[in-house]
């Protein structure tokens, strides 16, 4: 299981189906946790909820991740290489 803690806006977009992938910048930290790894599921949480708070937790099957380049205000004005993780 891999857990991703999200800002409320991104969590709500995933929950509504508007956002289909979550992104993590390619850094040694995320390479170690994502590249070449297999998990049974991906858990997305709205911040750091209590363990028994299902309204702030989404559990989806793990379908891997892929490297790609995106431009997003969260990462700054430049294109950045990220891991795209399907969460829909």
mmCIF file of N, CA and C in Angstrom:
data_model
loop_
_atom_site.group_PDB
_atom_site.id
_atom_site.type_symbol
_atom_site.label_atom_id
_atom_site.label_comp_id
_atom_site.label_asym_id
_atom_site.label_seq_id
_atom_site.Cartn_x
_atom_site.Cartn_y
_atom_site.Cartn_z
ATOM 1 N N UNK A 1 0.853 -1.171 0.000
ATOM 2 C CA UNK A 1 0.000 0.000 0.000
ATOM 3 C C UNK A 1 0.899 1.234 0.000
ATOM 4 N N UNK A 2 0.577 2.198 -0.818
ATOM 5 C CA UNK A 2 1.286 3.482 -0.862
ATOM 6 C C UNK A 2 0.288 4.565 -0.506
ATOM 7 N N UNK A 3 0.606 5.398 0.475
ATOM 8 C CA UNK A 3 -0.281 6.471 0.901
ATOM 9 C C UNK A 3 0.233 7.805 0.394
ATOM 10 N N UNK A 4 -0.674 8.604 -0.177
ATOM 11 C CA UNK A 4 -0.359 9.953 -0.619
ATOM 12 C C UNK A 4 -1.224 10.923 0.166
ATOM 13 N N UNK A 5 -0.601 11.844 0.862
ATOM 14 C CA UNK A 5 -1.315 12.871 1.604
ATOM 15 C C UNK A 5 -1.468 14.080 0.681
ATOM 16 N N UNK A 6 -2.700 14.545 0.496
ATOM 17 C CA UNK A 6 -3.002 15.586 -0.484
ATOM 18 C C UNK A 6 -3.578 16.831 0.162
ATOM 19 N N UNK A 7 -3.386 17.950 -0.524
ATOM 20 C CA UNK A 7 -4.082 19.174 -0.133
ATOM 21 C C UNK A 7 -5.570 18.962 -0.414
ATOM 22 N N UNK A 8 -6.414 19.634 0.329
ATOM 23 C CA UNK A 8 -7.858 19.454 0.200
ATOM 24 C C UNK A 8 -8.372 19.646 -1.215
ATOM 25 N N UNK A 9 -7.879 20.651 -1.915
ATOM 26 C CA UNK A 9 -8.328 20.925 -3.283
ATOM 27 C C UNK A 9 -8.097 19.728 -4.189
ATOM 28 N N UNK A 10 -6.887 19.160 -4.130
ATOM 29 C CA UNK A 10 -6.559 18.031 -5.007
ATOM 30 C C UNK A 10 -7.333 16.784 -4.607
ATOM 31 N N UNK A 11 -7.500 16.551 -3.312
ATOM 32 C CA UNK A 11 -8.284 15.408 -2.848
ATOM 33 C C UNK A 11 -9.719 15.506 -3.371
ATOM 34 N N UNK A 12 -10.327 16.690 -3.239
ATOM 35 C CA UNK A 12 -11.704 16.885 -3.690
ATOM 36 C C UNK A 12 -11.831 16.676 -5.198
ATOM 37 N N UNK A 13 -10.843 17.107 -5.965
ATOM 38 C CA UNK A 13 -10.872 16.914 -7.423
ATOM 39 C C UNK A 13 -10.785 15.430 -7.778
ATOM 40 N N UNK A 14 -9.982 14.688 -7.057
ATOM 41 C CA UNK A 14 -9.881 13.238 -7.302
ATOM 42 C C UNK A 14 -11.193 12.559 -6.928
ATOM 43 N N UNK A 15 -11.733 12.929 -5.777
ATOM 44 C CA UNK A 15 -12.984 12.319 -5.300
ATOM 45 C C UNK A 15 -14.131 12.563 -6.280
ATOM 46 N N UNK A 16 -14.182 13.745 -6.889
ATOM 47 C CA UNK A 16 -15.253 14.067 -7.834
ATOM 48 C C UNK A 16 -15.011 13.465 -9.221
ATOM 49 N N UNK A 17 -13.804 12.946 -9.467
ATOM 50 C CA UNK A 17 -13.480 12.386 -10.782
ATOM 51 C C UNK A 17 -12.868 13.395 -11.732
ATOM 52 N N UNK A 18 -12.759 14.646 -11.303
ATOM 53 C CA UNK A 18 -12.192 15.702 -12.146
ATOM 54 C C UNK A 18 -10.695 15.489 -12.392
ATOM 55 N N UNK A 19 -9.992 15.007 -11.391
ATOM 56 C CA UNK A 19 -8.545 14.772 -11.495
ATOM 57 C C UNK A 19 -8.306 13.271 -11.528
ATOM 58 N N UNK A 20 -7.550 12.808 -12.514
ATOM 59 C CA UNK A 20 -7.363 11.369 -12.686
ATOM 60 C C UNK A 20 -5.968 10.882 -12.321
ATOM 61 N N UNK A 21 -5.031 11.793 -12.135
ATOM 62 C CA UNK A 21 -3.667 11.414 -11.755
ATOM 63 C C UNK A 21 -3.150 12.358 -10.673
ATOM 64 N N UNK A 22 -2.323 11.809 -9.825
ATOM 65 C CA UNK A 22 -1.614 12.614 -8.838
ATOM 66 C C UNK A 22 -0.152 12.625 -9.250
ATOM 67 N N UNK A 23 0.534 13.720 -8.966
ATOM 68 C CA UNK A 23 1.908 13.894 -9.438
ATOM 69 C C UNK A 23 2.857 14.079 -8.271
ATOM 70 N N UNK A 24 4.016 13.443 -8.399
ATOM 71 C CA UNK A 24 5.106 13.623 -7.451
ATOM 72 C C UNK A 24 6.364 13.910 -8.257
ATOM 73 N N UNK A 25 7.064 14.975 -7.872
ATOM 74 C CA UNK A 25 8.275 15.369 -8.582
ATOM 75 C C UNK A 25 9.318 14.248 -8.500
ATOM 76 N N UNK A 26 10.026 14.043 -9.606
ATOM 77 C CA UNK A 26 11.072 13.026 -9.627
ATOM 78 C C UNK A 26 12.249 13.536 -8.788
ATOM 79 N N UNK A 27 12.382 12.960 -7.623
ATOM 80 C CA UNK A 27 13.479 13.246 -6.704
ATOM 81 C C UNK A 27 13.972 11.901 -6.171
ATOM 82 N N UNK A 28 15.162 11.841 -5.576
ATOM 83 C CA UNK A 28 15.609 10.562 -4.990
ATOM 84 C C UNK A 28 14.592 9.996 -3.996
ATOM 85 N N UNK A 29 13.940 10.869 -3.237
ATOM 86 C CA UNK A 29 12.921 10.423 -2.271
ATOM 87 C C UNK A 29 11.814 9.627 -2.963
ATOM 88 N N UNK A 30 11.233 10.190 -4.035
ATOM 89 C CA UNK A 30 10.115 9.516 -4.702
ATOM 90 C C UNK A 30 10.582 8.411 -5.629
ATOM 91 N N UNK A 31 11.783 8.501 -6.186
ATOM 92 C CA UNK A 31 12.305 7.390 -6.987
ATOM 93 C C UNK A 31 12.388 6.126 -6.144
ATOM 94 N N UNK A 32 12.895 6.268 -4.927
ATOM 95 C CA UNK A 32 13.046 5.114 -4.040
ATOM 96 C C UNK A 32 11.686 4.504 -3.697
ATOM 97 N N UNK A 33 10.652 5.320 -3.591
ATOM 98 C CA UNK A 33 9.339 4.836 -3.167
ATOM 99 C C UNK A 33 8.430 4.387 -4.312
ATOM 100 N N UNK A 34 8.719 4.846 -5.534
ATOM 101 C CA UNK A 34 7.805 4.543 -6.643
ATOM 102 C C UNK A 34 8.423 3.740 -7.785
ATOM 103 N N UNK A 35 9.638 4.042 -8.162
ATOM 104 C CA UNK A 35 10.232 3.428 -9.347
ATOM 105 C C UNK A 35 10.500 1.945 -9.117
ATOM 106 N N UNK A 36 9.919 1.109 -9.980
ATOM 107 C CA UNK A 36 10.114 -0.326 -9.899
ATOM 108 C C UNK A 36 9.413 -0.998 -8.735
ATOM 109 N N UNK A 37 8.517 -0.309 -8.068
ATOM 110 C CA UNK A 37 7.810 -0.870 -6.915
ATOM 111 C C UNK A 37 6.408 -1.306 -7.327
ATOM 112 N N UNK A 38 5.914 -2.298 -6.634
ATOM 113 C CA UNK A 38 4.542 -2.767 -6.825
ATOM 114 C C UNK A 38 3.811 -2.688 -5.496
ATOM 115 N N UNK A 39 2.617 -2.152 -5.546
ATOM 116 C CA UNK A 39 1.764 -2.067 -4.366
ATOM 117 C C UNK A 39 0.416 -2.675 -4.730
ATOM 118 N N UNK A 40 -0.362 -3.074 -3.740
ATOM 119 C CA UNK A 40 -1.691 -3.599 -4.024
ATOM 120 C C UNK A 40 -2.707 -2.477 -4.172
ATOM 121 N N UNK A 41 -2.477 -1.362 -3.485
ATOM 122 C CA UNK A 41 -3.429 -0.255 -3.572
ATOM 123 C C UNK A 41 -2.747 1.077 -3.299
ATOM 124 N N UNK A 42 -3.427 2.131 -3.710
ATOM 125 C CA UNK A 42 -2.982 3.499 -3.445
ATOM 126 C C UNK A 42 -4.035 4.140 -2.549
ATOM 127 N N UNK A 43 -3.590 4.733 -1.465
ATOM 128 C CA UNK A 43 -4.495 5.387 -0.523
ATOM 129 C C UNK A 43 -4.228 6.883 -0.603
ATOM 130 N N UNK A 44 -5.238 7.641 -0.980
ATOM 131 C CA UNK A 44 -5.135 9.102 -1.025
ATOM 132 C C UNK A 44 -5.905 9.654 0.165
ATOM 133 N N UNK A 45 -5.258 10.552 0.900
ATOM 134 C CA UNK A 45 -5.925 11.128 2.063
ATOM 135 C C UNK A 45 -5.973 12.640 1.953
ATOM 136 N N UNK A 46 -6.997 13.213 2.524
ATOM 137 C CA UNK A 46 -7.137 14.678 2.594
ATOM 138 C C UNK A 46 -6.389 15.125 3.836
ATOM 139 N N UNK A 47 -5.130 15.524 3.625
ATOM 140 C CA UNK A 47 -4.278 15.879 4.753
ATOM 141 C C UNK A 47 -3.865 14.636 5.512
ATOM 142 N N UNK A 48 -3.948 14.733 6.834
ATOM 143 C CA UNK A 48 -3.570 13.622 7.710
ATOM 144 C C UNK A 48 -4.761 13.276 8.600
ATOM 145 N N UNK A 49 -5.745 12.541 8.049
ATOM 146 C CA UNK A 49 -6.961 12.259 8.817
ATOM 147 C C UNK A 49 -6.751 11.187 9.871
ATOM 148 N N UNK A 50 -7.707 11.112 10.796
ATOM 149 C CA UNK A 50 -7.727 10.014 11.750
ATOM 150 C C UNK A 50 -7.940 8.724 10.961
ATOM 151 N N UNK A 51 -7.442 7.627 11.477
ATOM 152 C CA UNK A 51 -7.518 6.346 10.761
ATOM 153 C C UNK A 51 -8.946 5.910 10.451
ATOM 154 N N UNK A 52 -9.903 6.318 11.240
ATOM 155 C CA UNK A 52 -11.291 5.890 11.047
ATOM 156 C C UNK A 52 -12.144 6.979 10.386
ATOM 157 N N UNK A 53 -11.536 7.803 9.522
ATOM 158 C CA UNK A 53 -12.258 8.891 8.850
ATOM 159 C C UNK A 53 -12.394 8.583 7.355
ATOM 160 N N UNK A 54 -13.415 7.817 6.967
ATOM 161 C CA UNK A 54 -13.551 7.416 5.562
ATOM 162 C C UNK A 54 -13.873 8.571 4.613
ATOM 163 N N UNK A 55 -14.388 9.674 5.117
ATOM 164 C CA UNK A 55 -14.709 10.819 4.253
ATOM 165 C C UNK A 55 -13.454 11.486 3.713
ATOM 166 N N UNK A 56 -12.324 11.276 4.384
ATOM 167 C CA UNK A 56 -11.071 11.919 3.970
ATOM 168 C C UNK A 56 -10.059 10.905 3.452
ATOM 169 N N UNK A 57 -10.550 9.715 3.039
ATOM 170 C CA UNK A 57 -9.672 8.654 2.560
ATOM 171 C C UNK A 57 -10.269 8.003 1.320
ATOM 172 N N UNK A 58 -9.443 7.843 0.294
ATOM 173 C CA UNK A 58 -9.842 7.130 -0.921
ATOM 174 C C UNK A 58 -8.869 5.979 -1.133
ATOM 175 N N UNK A 59 -9.387 4.793 -1.381
ATOM 176 C CA UNK A 59 -8.550 3.624 -1.636
ATOM 177 C C UNK A 59 -8.833 3.145 -3.049
ATOM 178 N N UNK A 60 -7.788 3.050 -3.851
ATOM 179 C CA UNK A 60 -7.914 2.641 -5.248
ATOM 180 C C UNK A 60 -6.852 1.588 -5.552
ATOM 181 N N UNK A 61 -7.060 0.768 -6.592
ATOM 182 C CA UNK A 61 -6.024 -0.211 -6.946
ATOM 183 C C UNK A 61 -4.778 0.492 -7.492
ATOM 184 N N UNK A 62 -3.623 -0.053 -7.199
ATOM 185 C CA UNK A 62 -2.358 0.464 -7.720
ATOM 186 C C UNK A 62 -2.205 0.016 -9.165
ATOM 187 N N UNK A 63 -1.992 0.976 -10.052
ATOM 188 C CA UNK A 63 -1.785 0.661 -11.466
ATOM 189 C C UNK A 63 -0.450 1.212 -11.953
ATOM 190 N N UNK A 64 0.492 1.307 -11.049
ATOM 191 C CA UNK A 64 1.828 1.751 -11.406
ATOM 192 C C UNK A 64 1.901 3.265 -11.542
ATOM 193 N N UNK A 65 3.003 3.716 -12.106
ATOM 194 C CA UNK A 65 3.190 5.139 -12.361
ATOM 195 C C UNK A 65 4.120 5.272 -13.556
ATOM 196 N N UNK A 66 4.112 6.442 -14.150
ATOM 197 C CA UNK A 66 5.017 6.661 -15.275
ATOM 198 C C UNK A 66 5.627 8.046 -15.146
ATOM 199 N N UNK A 67 6.816 8.171 -15.690
ATOM 200 C CA UNK A 67 7.491 9.470 -15.714
ATOM 201 C C UNK A 67 6.963 10.296 -16.870
ATOM 202 N N UNK A 68 6.765 11.580 -16.612
ATOM 203 C CA UNK A 68 6.319 12.505 -17.651
ATOM 204 C C UNK A 68 6.739 13.907 -17.250
ATOM 205 N N UNK A 69 6.559 14.838 -18.146
ATOM 206 C CA UNK A 69 6.871 16.249 -17.885
ATOM 207 C C UNK A 69 5.579 17.034 -17.859
ATOM 208 N N UNK A 70 5.438 17.929 -16.878
ATOM 209 C CA UNK A 70 4.257 18.784 -16.808
ATOM 210 C C UNK A 70 4.675 20.198 -16.428
ATOM 211 N N UNK A 71 3.756 21.110 -16.650
ATOM 212 C CA UNK A 71 3.921 22.485 -16.198
ATOM 213 C C UNK A 71 2.718 22.774 -15.315
ATOM 214 N N UNK A 72 2.964 23.038 -14.037
ATOM 215 C CA UNK A 72 1.872 23.246 -13.085
ATOM 216 C C UNK A 72 2.327 24.273 -12.056
ATOM 217 N N UNK A 73 1.453 25.213 -11.694
ATOM 218 C CA UNK A 73 1.827 26.251 -10.729
ATOM 219 C C UNK A 73 2.386 25.705 -9.404
ATOM 220 N N UNK A 74 1.917 24.534 -9.001
ATOM 221 C CA UNK A 74 2.400 23.937 -7.746
ATOM 222 C C UNK A 74 3.910 23.709 -7.775
ATOM 223 N N UNK A 75 4.455 23.393 -8.953
ATOM 224 C CA UNK A 75 5.879 23.089 -9.093
ATOM 225 C C UNK A 75 6.705 24.283 -9.570
ATOM 226 N N UNK A 76 6.075 25.415 -9.786
ATOM 227 C CA UNK A 76 6.796 26.591 -10.258
ATOM 228 C C UNK A 76 6.555 26.843 -11.737
ATOM 229 N N UNK A 77 7.226 27.849 -12.312
ATOM 230 C CA UNK A 77 6.951 28.246 -13.693
ATOM 231 C C UNK A 77 7.592 27.350 -14.754
ATOM 232 N N UNK A 78 8.555 26.534 -14.377
ATOM 233 C CA UNK A 78 9.259 25.694 -15.352
ATOM 234 C C UNK A 78 8.573 24.341 -15.514
ATOM 235 N N UNK A 79 8.802 23.693 -16.671
ATOM 236 C CA UNK A 79 8.391 22.302 -16.827
ATOM 237 C C UNK A 79 9.189 21.462 -15.838
ATOM 238 N N UNK A 80 8.564 20.433 -15.303
ATOM 239 C CA UNK A 80 9.224 19.589 -14.309
ATOM 240 C C UNK A 80 8.901 18.130 -14.597
ATOM 241 N N UNK A 81 9.874 17.250 -14.360
ATOM 242 C CA UNK A 81 9.641 15.824 -14.550
ATOM 243 C C UNK A 81 8.973 15.276 -13.290
ATOM 244 N N UNK A 82 7.909 14.506 -13.502
ATOM 245 C CA UNK A 82 7.120 13.980 -12.382
ATOM 246 C C UNK A 82 6.795 12.505 -12.598
ATOM 247 N N UNK A 83 6.410 11.860 -11.524
ATOM 248 C CA UNK A 83 5.766 10.557 -11.600
ATOM 249 C C UNK A 83 4.265 10.818 -11.661
ATOM 250 N N UNK A 84 3.601 10.318 -12.693
ATOM 251 C CA UNK A 84 2.145 10.434 -12.811
ATOM 252 C C UNK A 84 1.552 9.130 -12.270
ATOM 253 N N UNK A 85 0.730 9.248 -11.238
ATOM 254 C CA UNK A 85 0.144 8.095 -10.561
ATOM 255 C C UNK A 85 -1.363 8.100 -10.803
ATOM 256 N N UNK A 86 -1.896 7.118 -11.560
ATOM 257 C CA UNK A 86 -3.343 7.071 -11.780
ATOM 258 C C UNK A 86 -4.103 6.857 -10.460
ATOM 259 N N UNK A 87 -5.078 7.712 -10.207
ATOM 260 C CA UNK A 87 -5.835 7.634 -8.953
ATOM 261 C C UNK A 87 -7.341 7.575 -9.191
ATOM 262 N N UNK A 88 -7.762 7.353 -10.413
ATOM 263 C CA UNK A 88 -9.211 7.317 -10.695
ATOM 264 C C UNK A 88 -9.706 5.893 -10.717
#
